[in-house]
Coordinates of C-alpha atoms and ligand atoms in Angstrom, one line a residue:
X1 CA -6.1 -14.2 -21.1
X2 CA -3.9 -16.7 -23.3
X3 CA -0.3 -15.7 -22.3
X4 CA 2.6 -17.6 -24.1
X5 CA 5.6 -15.2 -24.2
X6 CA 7.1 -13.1 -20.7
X7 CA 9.5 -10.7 -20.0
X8 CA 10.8 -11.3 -16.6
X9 CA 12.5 -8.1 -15.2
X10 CA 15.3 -9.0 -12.2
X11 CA 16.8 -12.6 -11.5
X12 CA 17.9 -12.6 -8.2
X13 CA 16.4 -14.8 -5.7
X14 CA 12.7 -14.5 -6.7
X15 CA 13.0 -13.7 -10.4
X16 CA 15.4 -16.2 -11.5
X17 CA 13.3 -18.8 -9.7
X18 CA 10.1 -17.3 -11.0
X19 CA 11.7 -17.1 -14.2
X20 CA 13.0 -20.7 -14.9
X21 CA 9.4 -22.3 -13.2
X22 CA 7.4 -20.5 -16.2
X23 CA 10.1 -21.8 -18.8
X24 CA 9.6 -25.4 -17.2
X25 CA 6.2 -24.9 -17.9
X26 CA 5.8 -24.2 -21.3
X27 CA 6.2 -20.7 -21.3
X28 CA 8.4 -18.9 -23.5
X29 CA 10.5 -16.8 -21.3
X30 CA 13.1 -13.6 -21.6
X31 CA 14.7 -13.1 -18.0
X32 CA 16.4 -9.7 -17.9
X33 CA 18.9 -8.5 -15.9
X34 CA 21.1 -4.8 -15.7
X35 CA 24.4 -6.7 -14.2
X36 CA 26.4 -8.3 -17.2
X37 CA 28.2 -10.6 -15.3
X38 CA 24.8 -12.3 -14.9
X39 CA 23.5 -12.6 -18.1
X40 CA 26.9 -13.7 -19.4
X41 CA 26.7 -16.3 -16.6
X42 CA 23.5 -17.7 -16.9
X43 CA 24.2 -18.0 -20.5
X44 CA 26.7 -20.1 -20.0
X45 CA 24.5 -21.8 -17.3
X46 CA 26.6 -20.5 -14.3
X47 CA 24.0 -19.7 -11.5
X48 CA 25.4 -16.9 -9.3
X49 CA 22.8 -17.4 -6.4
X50 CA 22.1 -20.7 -4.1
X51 CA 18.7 -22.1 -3.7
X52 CA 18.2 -25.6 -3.1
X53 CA 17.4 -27.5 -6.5
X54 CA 17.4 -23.9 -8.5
X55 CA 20.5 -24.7 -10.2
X56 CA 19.3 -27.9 -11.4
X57 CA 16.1 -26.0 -12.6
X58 CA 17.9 -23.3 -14.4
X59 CA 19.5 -25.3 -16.7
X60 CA 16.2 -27.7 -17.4
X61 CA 15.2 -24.2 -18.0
X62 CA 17.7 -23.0 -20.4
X63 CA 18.5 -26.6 -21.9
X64 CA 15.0 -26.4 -23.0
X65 CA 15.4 -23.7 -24.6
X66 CA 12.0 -21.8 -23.2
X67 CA 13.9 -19.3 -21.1
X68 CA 16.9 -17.4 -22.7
X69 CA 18.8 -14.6 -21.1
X70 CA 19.2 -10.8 -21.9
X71 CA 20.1 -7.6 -20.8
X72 CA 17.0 -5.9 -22.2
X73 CA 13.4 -6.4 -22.0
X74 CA 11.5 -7.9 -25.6
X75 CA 8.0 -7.5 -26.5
X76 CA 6.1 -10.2 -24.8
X77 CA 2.7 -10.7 -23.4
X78 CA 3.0 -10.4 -19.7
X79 CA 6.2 -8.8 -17.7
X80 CA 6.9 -9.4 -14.6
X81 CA 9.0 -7.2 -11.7
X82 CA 10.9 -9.0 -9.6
X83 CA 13.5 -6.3 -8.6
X84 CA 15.6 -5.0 -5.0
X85 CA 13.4 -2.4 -3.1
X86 CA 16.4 -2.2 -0.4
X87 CA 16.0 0.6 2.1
X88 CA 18.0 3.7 2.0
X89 CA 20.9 5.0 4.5
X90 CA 17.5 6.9 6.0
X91 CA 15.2 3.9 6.0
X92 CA 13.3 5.1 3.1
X93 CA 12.4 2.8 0.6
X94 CA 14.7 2.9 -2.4
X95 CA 12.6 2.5 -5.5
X96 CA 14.9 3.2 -7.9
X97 CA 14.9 -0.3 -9.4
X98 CA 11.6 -0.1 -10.2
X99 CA 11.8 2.5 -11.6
X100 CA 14.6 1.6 -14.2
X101 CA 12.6 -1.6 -14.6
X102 CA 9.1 0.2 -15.1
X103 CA 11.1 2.6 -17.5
X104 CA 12.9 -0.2 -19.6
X105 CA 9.0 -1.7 -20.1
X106 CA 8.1 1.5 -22.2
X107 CA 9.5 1.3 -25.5
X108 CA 8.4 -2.5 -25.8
X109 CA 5.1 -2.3 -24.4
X110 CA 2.0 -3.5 -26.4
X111 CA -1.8 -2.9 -26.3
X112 CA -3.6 -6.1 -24.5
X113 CA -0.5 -6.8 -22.6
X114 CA -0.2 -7.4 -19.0
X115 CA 2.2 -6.2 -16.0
X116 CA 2.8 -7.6 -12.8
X117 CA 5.0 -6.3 -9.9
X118 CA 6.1 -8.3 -7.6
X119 CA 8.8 -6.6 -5.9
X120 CA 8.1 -5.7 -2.0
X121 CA 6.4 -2.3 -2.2
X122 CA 5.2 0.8 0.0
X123 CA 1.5 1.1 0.0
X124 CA 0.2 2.8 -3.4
X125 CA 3.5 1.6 -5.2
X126 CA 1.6 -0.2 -8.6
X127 CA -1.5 2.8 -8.7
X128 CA 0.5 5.9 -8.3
X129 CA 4.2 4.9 -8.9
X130 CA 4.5 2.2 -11.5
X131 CA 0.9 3.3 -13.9
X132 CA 2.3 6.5 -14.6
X133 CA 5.7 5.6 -15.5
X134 CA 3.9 2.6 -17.8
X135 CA 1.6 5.2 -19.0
X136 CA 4.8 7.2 -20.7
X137 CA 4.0 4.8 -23.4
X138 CA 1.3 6.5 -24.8
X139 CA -0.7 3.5 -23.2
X140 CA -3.2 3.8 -20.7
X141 CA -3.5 1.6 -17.6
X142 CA -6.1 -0.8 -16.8
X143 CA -7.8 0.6 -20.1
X144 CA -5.1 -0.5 -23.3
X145 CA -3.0 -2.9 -20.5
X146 CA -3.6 -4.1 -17.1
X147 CA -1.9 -3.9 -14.5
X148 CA -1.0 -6.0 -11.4
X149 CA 0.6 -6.4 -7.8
X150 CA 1.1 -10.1 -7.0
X151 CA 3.7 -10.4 -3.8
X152 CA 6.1 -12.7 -3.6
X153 CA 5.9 -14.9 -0.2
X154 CA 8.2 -17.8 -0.5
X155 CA 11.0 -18.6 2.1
X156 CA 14.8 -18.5 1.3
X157 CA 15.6 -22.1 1.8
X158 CA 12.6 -23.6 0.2
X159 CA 11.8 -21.4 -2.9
X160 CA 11.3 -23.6 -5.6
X161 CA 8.5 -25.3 -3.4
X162 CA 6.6 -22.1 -1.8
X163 CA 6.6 -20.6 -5.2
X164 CA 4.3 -23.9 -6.8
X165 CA 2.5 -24.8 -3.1
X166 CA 1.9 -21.2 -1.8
X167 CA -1.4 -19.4 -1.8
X168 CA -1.1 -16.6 -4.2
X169 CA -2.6 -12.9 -4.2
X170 CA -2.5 -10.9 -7.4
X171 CA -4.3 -7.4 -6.4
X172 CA -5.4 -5.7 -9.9
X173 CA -5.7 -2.2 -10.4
X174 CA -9.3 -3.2 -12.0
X175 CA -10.9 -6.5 -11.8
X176 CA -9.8 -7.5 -15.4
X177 CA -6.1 -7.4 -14.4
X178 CA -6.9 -9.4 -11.2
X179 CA -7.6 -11.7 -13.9
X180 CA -5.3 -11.4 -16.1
X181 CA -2.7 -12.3 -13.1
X182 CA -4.3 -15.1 -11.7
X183 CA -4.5 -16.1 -15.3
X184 CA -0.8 -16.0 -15.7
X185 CA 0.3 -17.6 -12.4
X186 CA -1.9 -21.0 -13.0
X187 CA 0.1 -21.8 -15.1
X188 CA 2.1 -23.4 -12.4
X189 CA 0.4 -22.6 -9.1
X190 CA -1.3 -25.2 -6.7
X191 CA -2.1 -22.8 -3.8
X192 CA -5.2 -20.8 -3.6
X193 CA -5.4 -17.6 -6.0
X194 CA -6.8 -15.2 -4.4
X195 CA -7.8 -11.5 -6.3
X196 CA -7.9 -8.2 -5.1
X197 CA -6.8 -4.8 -5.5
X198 CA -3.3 -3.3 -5.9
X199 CA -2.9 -1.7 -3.1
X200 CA -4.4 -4.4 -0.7
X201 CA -2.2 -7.0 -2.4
X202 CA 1.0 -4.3 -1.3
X203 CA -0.3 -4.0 2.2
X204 CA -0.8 -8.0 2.6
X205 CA 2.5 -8.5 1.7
X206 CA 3.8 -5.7 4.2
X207 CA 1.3 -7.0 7.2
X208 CA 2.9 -10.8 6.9
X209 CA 6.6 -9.7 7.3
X210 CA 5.8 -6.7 9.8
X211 CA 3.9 -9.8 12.0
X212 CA 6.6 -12.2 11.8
X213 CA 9.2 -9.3 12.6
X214 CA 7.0 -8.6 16.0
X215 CA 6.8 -12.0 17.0
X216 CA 10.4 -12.4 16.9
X217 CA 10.6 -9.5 18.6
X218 CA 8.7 -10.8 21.3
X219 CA 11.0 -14.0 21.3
X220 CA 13.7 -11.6 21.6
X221 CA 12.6 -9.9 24.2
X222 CA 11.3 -13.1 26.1
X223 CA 14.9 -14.6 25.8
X224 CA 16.4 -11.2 27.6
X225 CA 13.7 -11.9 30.7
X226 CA 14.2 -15.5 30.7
X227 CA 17.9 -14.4 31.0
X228 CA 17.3 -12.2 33.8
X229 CA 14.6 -15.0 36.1
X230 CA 16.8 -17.8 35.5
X231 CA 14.4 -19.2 32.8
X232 CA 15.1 -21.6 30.2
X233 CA 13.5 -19.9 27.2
X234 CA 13.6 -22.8 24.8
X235 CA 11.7 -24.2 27.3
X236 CA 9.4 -21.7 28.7
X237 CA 8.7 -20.9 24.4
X238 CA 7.5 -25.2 23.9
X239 CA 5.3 -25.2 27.1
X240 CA 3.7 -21.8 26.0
X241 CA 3.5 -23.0 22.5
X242 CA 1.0 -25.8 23.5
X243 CA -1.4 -23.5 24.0
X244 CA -4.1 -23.6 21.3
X245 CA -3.6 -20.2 20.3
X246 CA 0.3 -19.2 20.9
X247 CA 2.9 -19.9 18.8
X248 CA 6.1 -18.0 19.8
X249 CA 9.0 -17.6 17.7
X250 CA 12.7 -18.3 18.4
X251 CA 15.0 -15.7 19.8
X252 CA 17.8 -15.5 18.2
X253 CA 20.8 -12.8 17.4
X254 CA 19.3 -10.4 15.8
X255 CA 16.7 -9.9 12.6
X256 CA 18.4 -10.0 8.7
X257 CA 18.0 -11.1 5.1
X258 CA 16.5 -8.1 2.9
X259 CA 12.8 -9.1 3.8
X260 CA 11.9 -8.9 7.5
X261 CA 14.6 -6.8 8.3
X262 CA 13.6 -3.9 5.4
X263 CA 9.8 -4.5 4.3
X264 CA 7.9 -3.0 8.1
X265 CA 10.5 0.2 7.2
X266 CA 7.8 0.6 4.4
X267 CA 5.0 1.2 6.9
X268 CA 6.7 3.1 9.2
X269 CA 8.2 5.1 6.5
X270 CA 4.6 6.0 4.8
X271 CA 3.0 6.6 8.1
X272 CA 5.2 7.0 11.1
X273 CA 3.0 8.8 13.9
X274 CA 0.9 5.4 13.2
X275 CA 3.5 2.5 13.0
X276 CA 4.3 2.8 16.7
X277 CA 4.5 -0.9 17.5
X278 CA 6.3 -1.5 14.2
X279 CA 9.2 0.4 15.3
X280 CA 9.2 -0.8 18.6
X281 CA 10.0 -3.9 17.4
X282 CA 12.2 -3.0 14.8
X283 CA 14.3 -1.3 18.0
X284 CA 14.0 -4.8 19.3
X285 CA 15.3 -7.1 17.3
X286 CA 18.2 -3.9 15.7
X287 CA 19.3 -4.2 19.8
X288 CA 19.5 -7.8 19.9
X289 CA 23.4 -7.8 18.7
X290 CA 24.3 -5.6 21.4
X291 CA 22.5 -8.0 23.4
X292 CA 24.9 -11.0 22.5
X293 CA 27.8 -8.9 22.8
X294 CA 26.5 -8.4 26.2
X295 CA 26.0 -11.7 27.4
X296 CA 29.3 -12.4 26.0
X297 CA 30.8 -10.1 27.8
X298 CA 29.5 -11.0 31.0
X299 CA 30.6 -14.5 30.4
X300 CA 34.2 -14.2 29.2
X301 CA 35.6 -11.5 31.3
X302 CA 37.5 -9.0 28.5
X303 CA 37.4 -9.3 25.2
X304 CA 40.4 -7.8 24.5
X305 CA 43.3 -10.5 22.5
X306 CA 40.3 -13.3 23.3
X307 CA 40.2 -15.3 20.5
X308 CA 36.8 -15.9 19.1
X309 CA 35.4 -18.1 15.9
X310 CA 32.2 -16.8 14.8
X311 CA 30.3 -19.7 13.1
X312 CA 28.3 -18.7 10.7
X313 CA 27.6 -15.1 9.1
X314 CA 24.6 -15.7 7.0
X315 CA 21.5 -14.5 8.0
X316 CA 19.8 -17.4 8.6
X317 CA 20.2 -21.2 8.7
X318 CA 21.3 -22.8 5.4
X319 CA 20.9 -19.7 2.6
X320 CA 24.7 -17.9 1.5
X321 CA 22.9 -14.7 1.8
X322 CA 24.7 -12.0 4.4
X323 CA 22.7 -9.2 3.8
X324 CA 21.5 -7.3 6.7
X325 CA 22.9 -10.0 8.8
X326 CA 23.0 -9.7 12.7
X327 CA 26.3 -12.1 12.4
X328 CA 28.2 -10.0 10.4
X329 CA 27.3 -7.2 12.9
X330 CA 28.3 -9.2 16.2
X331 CA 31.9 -10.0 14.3
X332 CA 32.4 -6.3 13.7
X333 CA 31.8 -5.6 16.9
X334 CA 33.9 -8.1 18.1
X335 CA 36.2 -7.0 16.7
X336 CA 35.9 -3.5 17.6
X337 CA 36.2 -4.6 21.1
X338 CA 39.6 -6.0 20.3
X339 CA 38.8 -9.8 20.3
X340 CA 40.8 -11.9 17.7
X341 CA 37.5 -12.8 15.7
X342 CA 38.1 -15.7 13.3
X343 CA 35.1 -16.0 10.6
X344 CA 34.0 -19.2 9.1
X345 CA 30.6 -19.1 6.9
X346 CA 30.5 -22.1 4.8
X347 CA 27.9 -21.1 2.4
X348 CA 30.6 -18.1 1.7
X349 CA 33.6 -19.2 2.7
X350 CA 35.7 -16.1 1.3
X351 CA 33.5 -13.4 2.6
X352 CA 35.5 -10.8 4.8
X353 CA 34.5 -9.3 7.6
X354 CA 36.6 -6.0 8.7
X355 CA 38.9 -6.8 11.1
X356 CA 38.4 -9.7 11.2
X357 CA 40.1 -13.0 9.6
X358 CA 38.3 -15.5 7.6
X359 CA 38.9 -19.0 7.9
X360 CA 37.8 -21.2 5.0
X361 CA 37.5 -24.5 6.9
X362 CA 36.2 -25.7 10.0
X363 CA 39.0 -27.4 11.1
X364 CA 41.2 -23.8 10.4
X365 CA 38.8 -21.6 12.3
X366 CA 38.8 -23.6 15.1
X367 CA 42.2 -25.1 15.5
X368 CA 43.4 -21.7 17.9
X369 CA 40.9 -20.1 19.6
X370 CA 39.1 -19.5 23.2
X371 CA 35.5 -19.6 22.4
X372 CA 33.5 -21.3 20.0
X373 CA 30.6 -18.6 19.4
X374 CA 27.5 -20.6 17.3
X375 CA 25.5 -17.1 15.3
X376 CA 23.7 -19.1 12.7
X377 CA 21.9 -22.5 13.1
X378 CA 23.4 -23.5 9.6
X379 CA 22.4 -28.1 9.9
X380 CA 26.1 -29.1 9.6
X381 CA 27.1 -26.7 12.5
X382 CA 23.9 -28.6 14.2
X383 CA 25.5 -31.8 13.6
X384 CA 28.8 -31.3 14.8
X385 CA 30.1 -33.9 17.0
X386 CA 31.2 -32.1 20.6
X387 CA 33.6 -34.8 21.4
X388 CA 35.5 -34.6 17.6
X389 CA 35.8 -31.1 18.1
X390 CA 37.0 -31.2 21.5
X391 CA 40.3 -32.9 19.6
X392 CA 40.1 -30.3 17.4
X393 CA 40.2 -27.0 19.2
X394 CA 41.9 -25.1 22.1
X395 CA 38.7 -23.6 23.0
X396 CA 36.8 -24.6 26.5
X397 CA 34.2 -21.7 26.0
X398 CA 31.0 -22.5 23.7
X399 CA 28.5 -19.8 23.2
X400 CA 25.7 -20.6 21.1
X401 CA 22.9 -17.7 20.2
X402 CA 20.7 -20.3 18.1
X403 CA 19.6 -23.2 20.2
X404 CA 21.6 -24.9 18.1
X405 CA 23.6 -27.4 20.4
X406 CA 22.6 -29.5 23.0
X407 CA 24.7 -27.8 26.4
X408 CA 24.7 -31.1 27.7
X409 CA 26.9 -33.0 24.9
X410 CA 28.7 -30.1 24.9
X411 CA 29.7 -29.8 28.6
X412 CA 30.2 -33.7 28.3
X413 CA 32.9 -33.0 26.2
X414 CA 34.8 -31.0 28.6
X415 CA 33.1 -27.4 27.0
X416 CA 31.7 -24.5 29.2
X417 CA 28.5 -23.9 27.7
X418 CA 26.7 -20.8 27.8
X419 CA 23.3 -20.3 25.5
X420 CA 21.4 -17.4 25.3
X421 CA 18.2 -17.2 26.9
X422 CA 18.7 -20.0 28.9
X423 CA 19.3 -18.1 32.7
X424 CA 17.7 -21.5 34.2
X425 CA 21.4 -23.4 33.7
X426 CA 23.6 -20.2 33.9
X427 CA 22.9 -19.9 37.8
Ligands
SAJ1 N1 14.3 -15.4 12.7 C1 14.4 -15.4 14.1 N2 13.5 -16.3 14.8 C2 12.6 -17.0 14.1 C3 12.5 -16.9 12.7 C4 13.4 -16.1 12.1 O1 15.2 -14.8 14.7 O2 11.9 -17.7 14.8 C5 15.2 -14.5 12.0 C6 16.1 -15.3 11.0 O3 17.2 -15.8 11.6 C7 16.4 -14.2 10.0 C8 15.1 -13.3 10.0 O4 14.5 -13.6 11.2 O5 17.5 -13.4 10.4 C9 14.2 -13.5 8.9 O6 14.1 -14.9 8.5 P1 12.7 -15.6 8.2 O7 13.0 -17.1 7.9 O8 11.7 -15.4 9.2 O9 12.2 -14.9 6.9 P2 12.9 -14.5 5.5 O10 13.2 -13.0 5.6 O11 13.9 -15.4 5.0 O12 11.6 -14.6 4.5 C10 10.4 -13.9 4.8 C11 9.2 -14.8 4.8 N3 8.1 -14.1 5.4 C12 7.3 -14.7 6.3 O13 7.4 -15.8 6.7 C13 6.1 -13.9 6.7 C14 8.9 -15.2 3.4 O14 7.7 -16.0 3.3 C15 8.8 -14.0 2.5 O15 8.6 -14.3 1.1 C16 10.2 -13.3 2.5 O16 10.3 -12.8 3.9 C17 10.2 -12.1 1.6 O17 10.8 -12.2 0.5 O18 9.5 -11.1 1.9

């Protein structure tokens, strides 16, 4: 199938991307999105998100005059979903955006073209959910259109290259909109397409995250042991990790960003007397801030008046993106315990935490405080010099959640160094 024009529905962090790489590549390309403040931004080639290189790509994209910017879907050959599926207050996926985006397809859908969702979905989302809103066209799926699930799988941090180098499943609702989809997404992908059906595509997506969400769990858990025998888990995690057939993750504070934290909801939402394990592990990693406060707690005695700088609040090294975040959740609770929490996120350097008091430098959150407390492995934390901050702060206390200091540097400079997981140098 010979596509040339797309519609592509959402341009956050996957759509925009998605969005700009098709324009780069010849397509002609009408990215939509419901927030004005976007559209009026983009079109004046402001990018409201950060990706490395996606800015850069953006404009080539709109310079070139192949991808232009609207609030409403136009009549093109393919469309492509790339919307939120955030969870509800009750962990129930909230499809809503979908929805509105399947809905706003209707009026300008043709005979012959094709759909693809991408957004993160519960099983059964493209057969039962999306075809019958399509359908209110008049058209019929997989008969006058077709029809496709095609997940997304590429890494906050390094986008712009999963989304060319990444295997690719597009799971039709009938083999020719397999096609159709893997037709579409050569146009600039060098990984492996691989077809198959909706609904496996949807659970192959939900199986990858719900893995990686265990593992971590694992790590998690791991790190509390290693805590309690005087293990170092770093450690313990490389020597188990040179088995042939192990490969632990790293433990850490806590499980965020609005994929791993959400998507194993899905399964344990659609089939909970089944998804035991899932939301074992989900308890896991959703305790794992509680842990940290815990370990602080036995380290400092009182947190009352202490005075803390949390570095970092994203959810994970090197992206702006707070959501779900187990950093933001240790500040607040911080907080709640009375410390004097000082903020200091660099990728959002005005972000506010309740109670709390953002700093918009380094040099500012650290200049008065008691502990140094490291919640996100962001590179220029990592390369902080311990001897230049030494002149820097009042703190002696350095608690780092990541792995992302070396404790002996640190005590070199005169710090008390406490990491978690590491019980084999707290003795
Ligand atoms: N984390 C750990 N320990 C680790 C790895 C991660 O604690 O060893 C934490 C991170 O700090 C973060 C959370 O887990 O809080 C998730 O981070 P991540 O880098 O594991 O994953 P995401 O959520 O940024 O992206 C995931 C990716 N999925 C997999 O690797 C299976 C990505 O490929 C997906 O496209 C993305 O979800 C998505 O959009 O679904």
């Amino acid at each position: 199938m010979k596509i040339n024009t797309l519609c592509v529905l959402g341009l956050g962090y996957i759509g925009l991307p998605t969005a700009s790489t098709f324009a780069t590549h010849g397509l002609k390309v009408t990215g939509v999105d419901t927030q004005p403040q976007i559209v009026t931004g983009l079109n004046n080639g402001e990018v409201h998100l950060f990706e490395p290189g996606l800015r850069t790509l953006v404009q080539a994209a709109l310079k070139s005059g192949n991808l232009v910017v609207k609030d409403k879907p136009q009549p093109a050959d393919a469309f492509i979903i790339a919307v939120p599926t955030p969870f509800k207050g009750n962990k129930q996926a909230d499809m809503d955006f979908v929805k509105m985006a399947a809905e706003s397809i209707v009026p300008v859908l043709a005979a012959g073209n094709l759909v693809i969702l991408e957004s993160t979905s519960p099983p059964r989302t493209t057969v039962d959910f999306v075809a019958p809103i399509l359908e209110k066209s008049g058209l019929k799926a997989g008969k006058d259109f077709s029809l496709a699930y095609s997940p997304e799988r590429v890494l906050p941090g390094q986008i712009l290259r999963e989304l060319i180098e990444n295997a690719r499943v597009i799971g039709g609702i009938d083999a020719a909109s397999a096609e159709a989809g893997r037709d579409l997404y050569a146009t600039f992908v060098r990984g492996e397409i691989v077809v198959t059906d909706a609904t496996t595509a949807e659970m192959v997506k939900l199986m990858e995250n719900t893995y990686r969400r265990i593992n971590i769990a694992a790590a998690n858990e791991f790190a509390r042991l290693a805590d309690r025998f005087q293990v170092d888990i770093w450690e313990a995690i490389a020597l188990a990790n040179r088995h042939p057939r192990v490969k632990i993750l790293n433990p850490g504070p806590g499980v965020g960003g609005h994929c791993i934290s959400v998507d194993p909801w899905f399964l344990v939402e659609a089939a909970p007397e089944t998804a035991q394990l899932i939301r074992t592990a989900r308890m896991v990693n959703d305790s794992q801030p509680d842990y940290v406060m815990e370990f602080i707690e036995k380290k400092v005695v009182g947190l009352a008046n202490k005075r803390i700088t949390v570095l970092g609040l994203a959810y994970k090294p090197d992206v702006d993106d707070l959501r779900e975040s187990p950093a933001v959740e240790i500040a607040r609770l911080l907080a709640d315990n009375e410390a004097k929490v000082i903020v200091h996120e660099p990728f959002k350097p005005d972000f506010l935490v309740a109670g709390t008091r953002t700093a918009q430098t380094l040099e500012e959150a650290i200049v008065d405080a008691d502990i140094l407390l490291l919640l996100v492995g962001h590179t220029q934390f990592k390369e902080l010099d311990p001897a230049a901050i030494r002149s820097k702060t009042s703190a002696n206390i350095i608690i780092d959640a990541v792995n992302g200091w070396e404790r002996v540097t640190w005590q070199s400079a005169g710090f008390d160094f406490y990491r978690i997981g590491d019980g084999k140098n707290l003795v």
